[in-house]
Coordinates of C-alpha atoms in Angstrom, one line a residue:
X1 CA 0.2 -0.1 -0.1
X2 CA 1.6 3.5 -0.9
X3 CA 1.6 6.0 1.9
X4 CA -1.2 7.2 3.5
X5 CA -0.5 9.8 5.4
X6 CA -2.8 12.3 4.2
X7 CA -5.5 10.1 4.3
X8 CA -4.7 9.1 7.9
X9 CA -5.0 12.9 8.3
X10 CA -8.4 13.2 7.1
X11 CA -9.8 10.4 9.0
X12 CA -8.3 11.5 12.3
X13 CA -10.3 15.2 11.4
X14 CA -13.4 13.0 10.7
X15 CA -13.0 11.1 14.1
X16 CA -13.2 14.6 15.9
X17 CA -17.0 15.0 14.3
X18 CA -18.0 12.4 17.0
X19 CA -21.3 13.4 18.8
X20 CA -21.0 14.0 22.7
X21 CA -23.9 11.3 23.2
X22 CA -23.8 8.1 20.9
X23 CA -27.2 7.4 20.1
X24 CA -27.9 5.0 17.4
X25 CA -30.1 6.4 15.1
X26 CA -30.0 6.8 11.3
X27 CA -31.2 10.7 11.2
X28 CA -27.3 12.1 10.7
X29 CA -26.7 9.7 7.9
X30 CA -30.0 10.2 6.3
X31 CA -29.0 14.2 6.4
X32 CA -25.5 13.9 4.8
X33 CA -26.6 11.5 2.3
X34 CA -29.3 13.9 1.4
X35 CA -26.9 16.7 0.8
X36 CA -24.7 14.2 -1.3
X37 CA -27.3 13.4 -3.6
X38 CA -28.4 10.4 -2.0
X39 CA -25.7 8.0 -3.5
X40 CA -26.9 4.8 -1.9
X41 CA -29.9 5.0 -4.4
X42 CA -27.5 5.0 -7.2
X43 CA -25.4 1.5 -6.6
X44 CA -25.7 -2.0 -7.7
X45 CA -28.4 -4.3 -6.1
X46 CA -27.2 -4.9 -2.4
X47 CA -26.8 -8.2 -0.2
X48 CA -27.1 -6.8 3.3
X49 CA -25.8 -8.9 6.0
X50 CA -26.0 -8.5 10.0
X51 CA -25.3 -11.1 13.0
X52 CA -22.7 -11.6 15.3
X53 CA -20.1 -14.1 13.9
X54 CA -19.4 -15.1 10.6
X55 CA -20.4 -11.7 8.5
X56 CA -17.1 -11.3 7.2
X57 CA -16.0 -14.8 6.1
X58 CA -19.6 -15.3 4.6
X59 CA -19.0 -12.0 2.6
X60 CA -15.7 -12.9 1.5
X61 CA -16.7 -16.2 0.3
X62 CA -20.0 -15.1 -1.3
X63 CA -17.9 -12.2 -3.1
X64 CA -15.3 -15.0 -4.4
X65 CA -18.4 -17.2 -5.8
X66 CA -19.6 -14.3 -7.8
X67 CA -16.2 -13.1 -8.9
X68 CA -15.5 -16.6 -10.2
X69 CA -18.9 -16.7 -11.9
X70 CA -17.6 -13.4 -13.7
X71 CA -19.7 -10.8 -11.5
X72 CA -18.4 -7.6 -10.6
X73 CA -18.3 -7.4 -6.6
X74 CA -18.1 -4.4 -4.4
X75 CA -17.7 -4.9 -0.5
X76 CA -18.1 -3.0 2.8
X77 CA -17.1 -4.2 6.0
X78 CA -15.3 -3.6 9.5
X79 CA -13.2 -3.0 11.3
X80 CA -10.0 -3.1 8.9
X81 CA -7.1 -4.8 10.2
X82 CA -4.1 -2.8 8.9
X83 CA -5.3 0.2 6.2
X84 CA -8.8 1.9 6.5
X85 CA -8.6 0.9 2.9
X86 CA -9.7 -2.5 3.5
X87 CA -13.0 -2.0 4.6
X88 CA -14.3 -0.8 0.9
X89 CA -13.4 -3.3 -1.8
X90 CA -14.3 -2.3 -5.2
X91 CA -14.2 -5.4 -7.8
X92 CA -11.8 -7.4 -6.0
X93 CA -9.3 -4.7 -4.7
X94 CA -9.0 -2.3 -2.0
X95 CA -10.1 1.1 -2.7
X96 CA -7.2 3.2 -4.1
X97 CA -5.8 5.9 -1.7
X98 CA -6.6 8.3 -4.4
X99 CA -10.1 7.8 -4.7
X100 CA -10.8 7.4 -0.9
X101 CA -9.4 10.9 -0.5
X102 CA -11.7 12.3 -2.6
X103 CA -14.5 10.9 -1.6
X104 CA -13.7 11.3 2.3
X105 CA -12.9 14.9 1.3
X106 CA -16.4 15.3 -0.4
X107 CA -18.2 14.3 2.9
X108 CA -16.2 16.2 5.4
X109 CA -16.9 19.4 3.4
X110 CA -20.3 18.9 3.0
X111 CA -20.8 17.5 6.6
X112 CA -18.9 20.5 8.0
X113 CA -18.6 20.4 11.8
X114 CA -22.2 19.0 12.1
X115 CA -21.7 15.8 14.9
X116 CA -21.6 12.5 13.2
X117 CA -20.2 9.2 14.3
X118 CA -16.7 8.1 12.2
X119 CA -18.5 4.8 11.1
X120 CA -21.6 7.0 9.6
X121 CA -19.7 9.3 7.7
X122 CA -17.3 7.0 6.3
X123 CA -20.3 4.7 5.2
X124 CA -21.4 7.6 3.5
X125 CA -17.8 7.5 1.6
X126 CA -18.5 3.9 1.0
X127 CA -21.6 4.7 -0.8
X128 CA -20.1 7.6 -2.9
X129 CA -17.1 5.0 -3.9
X130 CA -20.1 2.6 -4.9
X131 CA -22.0 5.1 -6.6
X132 CA -19.2 6.1 -8.7
X133 CA -17.7 3.0 -9.7
X134 CA -20.2 0.2 -11.6
X135 CA -20.7 -3.2 -10.1
X136 CA -23.2 -5.9 -10.4
X137 CA -23.5 -6.6 -6.9
X138 CA -23.1 -4.7 -3.5
X139 CA -22.3 -6.6 -0.2
X140 CA -22.9 -4.3 2.9
X141 CA -22.1 -5.8 6.1
X142 CA -23.5 -4.1 9.3
X143 CA -21.2 -2.5 11.7
X144 CA -23.1 -2.3 14.8
X145 CA -26.9 -4.0 15.3
X146 CA -28.9 -3.8 12.0
X147 CA -31.8 -1.5 12.6
X148 CA -30.4 1.6 13.4
X149 CA -26.7 0.8 11.6
X150 CA -25.8 3.3 9.3
X151 CA -25.9 0.6 6.3
X152 CA -29.4 0.4 6.9
X153 CA -30.7 3.0 4.4
X154 CA -31.0 0.8 1.6
X155 CA -35.0 0.3 1.0
X156 CA -35.0 -2.5 -1.1
X157 CA -31.9 -4.9 -1.1
X158 CA -31.8 -7.9 -3.3
X159 CA -31.0 -10.2 -0.4
X160 CA -30.5 -10.2 3.5
X161 CA -28.7 -12.8 5.6
X162 CA -28.5 -13.0 9.4
X163 CA -25.7 -14.8 10.5
X164 CA -25.5 -16.6 14.2
X165 CA -26.0 -14.2 17.0
X166 CA -24.5 -14.3 20.1
X167 CA -24.0 -11.8 23.3
X168 CA -21.7 -9.0 21.9
X169 CA -22.0 -4.9 22.3
X170 CA -24.5 -5.3 25.1
X171 CA -24.4 -1.5 25.9
X172 CA -25.4 -0.6 22.5
X173 CA -27.8 -3.6 21.8
X174 CA -29.0 -5.1 24.8
X175 CA -28.5 -7.5 27.6
X176 CA -30.3 -10.6 26.3
X177 CA -29.9 -12.6 23.2
X178 CA -33.6 -11.8 22.4
X179 CA -32.9 -7.6 22.2
X180 CA -29.7 -8.2 20.3
X181 CA -31.6 -10.2 17.9
X182 CA -34.2 -7.8 17.3
X183 CA -31.9 -5.3 16.5
X184 CA -29.9 -7.6 14.1
X185 CA -33.2 -8.4 12.4
X186 CA -33.7 -4.8 11.9
X187 CA -32.3 -5.0 8.4
X188 CA -35.2 -7.4 7.2
X189 CA -37.5 -5.6 4.5
X190 CA -40.8 -6.2 2.7
X191 CA -40.8 -8.9 -0.1
X192 CA -36.9 -9.4 0.1
X193 CA -35.4 -12.9 0.2
X194 CA -33.9 -13.8 3.8
X195 CA -31.1 -16.5 4.3
X196 CA -30.9 -17.3 8.1
X197 CA -28.1 -19.5 9.4
X198 CA -28.3 -21.7 12.8
X199 CA -29.3 -19.8 15.6
X200 CA -30.1 -19.8 19.2
X201 CA -33.6 -20.5 20.2
X202 CA -34.1 -16.9 21.5
X203 CA -32.6 -15.4 18.5
X204 CA -34.8 -17.6 16.1
X205 CA -38.0 -16.7 17.7
X206 CA -37.3 -13.0 17.0
X207 CA -36.3 -13.5 13.7
X208 CA -39.2 -15.3 13.0
X209 CA -41.6 -12.8 14.2
X210 CA -39.6 -10.1 12.6
X211 CA -40.0 -11.8 9.3
X212 CA -43.6 -12.5 9.5
X213 CA -44.4 -8.9 10.5
X214 CA -42.1 -7.0 7.7
X215 CA -43.1 -9.6 5.0
X216 CA -40.2 -10.7 3.9
X217 CA -39.6 -12.9 0.8
X218 CA -38.5 -16.7 0.6
X219 CA -36.9 -17.5 3.6
X220 CA -34.0 -20.2 3.6
X221 CA -33.2 -21.3 6.8
X222 CA -29.8 -23.3 7.7
X223 CA -31.1 -27.1 8.7
X224 CA -34.1 -27.0 7.0
X225 CA -34.0 -25.4 3.8
X226 CA -30.6 -26.0 3.0
X227 CA -27.3 -27.5 5.0
X228 CA -24.1 -29.4 4.7
X229 CA -22.6 -32.6 5.6
X230 CA -18.9 -33.0 6.7
X231 CA -17.0 -35.6 8.2
X232 CA -14.2 -34.2 10.7
X233 CA -11.6 -36.7 9.0
X234 CA -12.7 -36.8 5.5
X235 CA -11.8 -33.9 3.0
X236 CA -14.8 -33.8 0.7
X237 CA -18.5 -32.6 2.0
X238 CA -21.7 -31.9 0.6
X239 CA -23.8 -29.0 0.2
X240 CA -27.6 -30.0 -0.1
X241 CA -30.6 -27.5 -1.1
X242 CA -34.0 -28.8 -1.2
X243 CA -33.0 -32.2 0.0
X244 CA -30.6 -32.8 -3.0
X245 CA -26.9 -32.9 -3.0
X246 CA -26.2 -29.5 -5.0
X247 CA -22.0 -29.7 -4.7
X248 CA -19.6 -32.6 -3.2
X249 CA -16.4 -30.3 -2.9
X250 CA -13.1 -29.8 -1.2
X251 CA -13.1 -27.4 2.0
X252 CA -12.7 -23.8 1.3
X253 CA -9.2 -21.9 1.3
X254 CA -10.6 -20.5 4.5
X255 CA -9.6 -22.9 7.6
X256 CA -12.0 -24.1 10.7
X257 CA -14.8 -26.4 10.8
X258 CA -17.3 -23.4 11.2
X259 CA -16.0 -22.4 7.8
X260 CA -18.6 -25.1 6.2
X261 CA -21.5 -23.2 8.0
X262 CA -20.0 -20.0 6.0
X263 CA -19.9 -21.6 3.0
X264 CA -22.8 -23.2 3.0
X265 CA -24.6 -19.9 3.8
X266 CA -22.9 -18.3 1.0
X267 CA -24.0 -20.9 -1.6
X268 CA -27.5 -20.7 -0.4
X269 CA -26.8 -16.8 -1.0
X270 CA -25.3 -17.7 -4.7
X271 CA -28.6 -19.7 -5.4
X272 CA -30.7 -17.3 -4.2
X273 CA -29.0 -14.6 -6.8
X274 CA -29.2 -17.0 -9.3
X275 CA -33.4 -16.8 -9.0
X276 CA -33.0 -13.3 -9.7
X277 CA -31.3 -13.8 -12.7
X278 CA -27.8 -12.5 -11.6
X279 CA -25.8 -15.7 -12.7
X280 CA -26.0 -19.2 -13.8
X281 CA -24.1 -21.3 -11.3
X282 CA -21.9 -23.9 -12.5
X283 CA -20.2 -26.4 -10.5
X284 CA -16.4 -25.8 -11.5
X285 CA -16.4 -21.9 -10.9
X286 CA -18.2 -22.8 -7.3
X287 CA -14.9 -25.0 -6.8
X288 CA -12.7 -22.0 -8.4
X289 CA -14.2 -19.5 -6.2
X290 CA -13.7 -21.3 -2.8
X291 CA -10.5 -22.2 -3.5
X292 CA -9.6 -18.5 -4.4
X293 CA -11.4 -17.1 -1.3
X294 CA -8.8 -15.1 1.3
X295 CA -9.9 -13.7 4.3
X296 CA -7.2 -12.7 6.8
X297 CA -6.9 -12.8 10.9
X298 CA -9.5 -15.5 10.8
X299 CA -7.6 -18.9 11.9
X300 CA -5.1 -17.5 9.6
X301 CA -2.1 -19.7 8.8
X302 CA 0.9 -17.5 10.1
X303 CA 3.8 -19.8 10.3
X304 CA 5.9 -17.9 7.6
X305 CA 5.1 -14.7 8.7
X306 CA 6.2 -15.6 12.4
X307 CA 9.4 -17.0 11.3
X308 CA 10.2 -14.0 9.5
X309 CA 9.5 -11.7 12.5
X310 CA 11.5 -13.8 14.8
X311 CA 13.9 -15.5 12.6
X312 CA 16.8 -15.6 15.2
X313 CA 14.6 -16.9 17.9
X314 CA 16.1 -20.3 19.3
X315 CA 12.4 -21.8 19.5
X316 CA 9.9 -20.6 17.1
X317 CA 7.0 -22.6 16.6
X318 CA 6.1 -23.9 13.2
X319 CA 2.5 -23.9 14.0
X320 CA 1.2 -20.6 14.4
X321 CA -2.2 -19.3 14.0
X322 CA -3.6 -15.6 13.8
X323 CA -7.6 -15.3 15.0
X324 CA -9.3 -12.3 15.5
X325 CA -12.1 -14.0 17.5
X326 CA -13.3 -11.8 20.5
X327 CA -16.5 -13.0 21.8
X328 CA -17.6 -16.2 23.4
X329 CA -19.2 -18.1 20.3
X330 CA -15.5 -16.9 18.5
X331 CA -13.9 -18.7 21.6
X332 CA -16.3 -22.0 21.0
X333 CA -15.2 -21.8 17.6
X334 CA -11.2 -21.4 18.2
X335 CA -11.4 -24.1 21.1
X336 CA -13.1 -26.5 18.6
X337 CA -10.5 -25.8 15.9
X338 CA -8.1 -26.6 18.3
X339 CA -9.4 -30.1 19.5
X340 CA -9.8 -30.8 15.9
X341 CA -6.3 -30.1 15.0
X342 CA -4.8 -32.1 18.0
X343 CA -7.2 -35.0 16.8
X344 CA -4.6 -34.8 13.9
X345 CA -1.3 -34.1 15.5
X346 CA -1.4 -33.9 19.4
X347 CA 0.9 -31.1 20.7
X348 CA 0.5 -28.6 23.6
X349 CA -1.0 -25.4 22.4
X350 CA -0.1 -21.7 23.8
X351 CA -1.7 -18.8 23.2
X352 CA -1.0 -14.7 23.1
X353 CA -4.1 -13.3 23.9
X354 CA -5.2 -9.1 24.1
X355 CA -8.7 -7.8 24.3
X356 CA -10.8 -4.9 24.5
X357 CA -12.3 -4.2 27.7
X358 CA -15.7 -4.2 26.5
X359 CA -15.7 -7.9 25.8
X360 CA -16.5 -10.8 27.8
X361 CA -12.9 -11.6 28.7
X362 CA -13.5 -14.0 31.7
X363 CA -15.7 -16.5 29.4
X364 CA -13.5 -16.0 26.4
X365 CA -10.4 -17.1 28.9
X366 CA -12.3 -19.8 30.3
X367 CA -13.4 -21.3 27.1
X368 CA -10.0 -21.4 25.2
X369 CA -8.3 -22.2 29.0
X370 CA -10.1 -25.9 27.9
X371 CA -7.6 -26.7 25.2
X372 CA -4.4 -24.4 26.1
X373 CA -1.5 -25.6 28.1
X374 CA -0.3 -21.5 29.0
X375 CA -0.6 -18.0 27.5
X376 CA 0.4 -14.8 27.7
X377 CA -1.4 -11.7 27.8
X378 CA -0.5 -8.3 26.4
X379 CA -2.0 -5.0 25.9
X380 CA -3.3 -3.9 22.4
X381 CA -1.2 -1.6 21.0
X382 CA -2.1 1.6 20.4
X383 CA -5.6 0.9 22.0
X384 CA -7.1 3.0 24.8
X385 CA -9.9 0.5 25.3
X386 CA -7.8 -2.6 25.7
X387 CA -7.4 -4.4 28.7
X388 CA -4.0 -4.4 30.3
X389 CA -2.1 -7.4 30.4
X390 CA -2.5 -7.4 34.5
X391 CA -6.5 -7.4 34.0
X392 CA -6.4 -10.4 31.4
X393 CA -4.4 -12.4 33.4
X394 CA -6.2 -11.9 36.9
X395 CA -9.5 -12.6 35.1
X396 CA -7.6 -15.7 34.0
X397 CA -6.3 -16.8 37.2
X398 CA -9.9 -16.3 38.5
X399 CA -11.1 -19.2 35.7
X400 CA -7.9 -21.2 36.6
X401 CA -6.3 -20.5 33.5
X402 CA -2.4 -20.2 33.4
X403 CA -2.1 -16.8 31.6
X404 CA 1.0 -14.4 32.6
X405 CA 1.1 -10.5 31.5
X406 CA 4.1 -9.2 29.8
X407 CA 4.8 -5.8 28.4
X408 CA 6.1 -6.6 24.6
X409 CA 5.7 -9.3 22.0
X410 CA 9.3 -10.1 22.2
X411 CA 8.9 -11.1 26.0
X412 CA 5.6 -13.0 25.2
X413 CA 7.6 -15.0 22.6
X414 CA 10.4 -15.5 25.2
X415 CA 8.1 -16.4 27.9
X416 CA 6.1 -19.0 25.8
X417 CA 9.4 -20.6 24.1
X418 CA 10.8 -21.3 27.7
X419 CA 7.4 -22.9 28.8
X420 CA 7.6 -25.2 25.8
X421 CA 11.1 -26.5 26.5
X422 CA 12.1 -27.6 23.3
X423 CA 9.0 -29.5 22.5
X424 CA 6.9 -28.7 19.3
X425 CA 4.1 -26.4 20.3
X426 CA 1.1 -24.9 18.7
X427 CA 0.6 -21.1 18.8
X428 CA -2.5 -18.9 18.6
X429 CA -2.6 -15.2 18.8
X430 CA -5.6 -14.2 19.1
X431 CA -8.8 -12.2 21.4
X432 CA -8.9 -9.2 19.3
X433 CA -9.3 -8.0 15.4
X434 CA -7.6 -4.9 16.7
X435 CA -4.5 -7.2 18.0
X436 CA -4.5 -9.4 15.1
X437 CA -3.9 -5.8 13.0
X438 CA -1.3 -4.5 15.3
X439 CA 0.4 -7.9 14.5
X440 CA -0.2 -7.8 10.8
X441 CA 1.2 -4.2 10.6
X442 CA 4.7 -5.6 11.8
X443 CA 4.3 -7.6 8.2
X444 CA 2.3 -5.3 6.1
X445 CA 0.4 -8.7 5.4
X446 CA -3.4 -8.6 4.4

């Protein structure tokens, strides 16, 4: 990525427009979009995705599948890992620095000093980018919730998707699964097809009621209308739609058993879009798309990058994973992945963890503590809302999980190498996408 200093200056100015009181609503976005000429009315048909976990993976998989079929696809997601540009993808490539500056500046000038959140004004910039650059489909991920999310200004999306819902962002969305599900289901629209991934019972009931009240279109539910079959010791897996095996294929390039579920959802979306005339699905192109998919910091194999970062270390591991899991559902997925890896090759697992102080760190640590031998806690660099390393280690101690605090990544590496005592071991870096981004910035690998 070229020098982004000027873009970073603009982004810092936009952060200062933040309203003193955070009230989730669409008023600020709608006012700015109106002044900009309503660019969201002039973009390609939208696939709108909400949920707690899996939004990014489903977006990446669906985009890869559609691009393999020759479609031009734009994506809007958050947060970014290294560069803000990652949030806006134009036909398979991150937005250029020149274009990003143009759209951010236009939004800044027209908004003036009016209070607006960073996510709201940058979402408006994304809509400008999508309006000015033609595509066949736009994938929009919600940033927070759904009902009052800045992306929820699209009146008639082509398709809506709700990924699994769990507790997260309770300070904004509610303290229960049902309250959070109500917010997430706020993206549903009348006469618009809906795909619902497997949900907890409390979330499913809320989504079903919202779908009925809003008069959504065709609904496909995982486990009822589509599903997948996979045996953990087999490479091939089946995608089943309407009781028939539609595809038998190798895994996608994304790692972890949970990616079968995400892939099945992306395929369901692809078939929904086929019914609307966007494409004709071909089995060989499905395979090509899945193999071409990339999504950083989601159980990303990180061996080579780690070796380069610590090439002189006497006991650097050769089995390293970078994962941005940051909530209970993510911890469960990570735990299950480690258990599956141990069935292939049993070895001790060590963890380096850092987390935002808004997350349920105690339960996160309790879950991953079931499969790790030892860990080190760090503070997320340049993140004022991070748990301190000491705070995380104290929480871990209360859960009877062996995690010690360290000041630097180098100290963490040294500590874990000493505890491993010359044995081969697995290393997982996890707890936050912001922490994953800090690690990636050391390698500039996204």
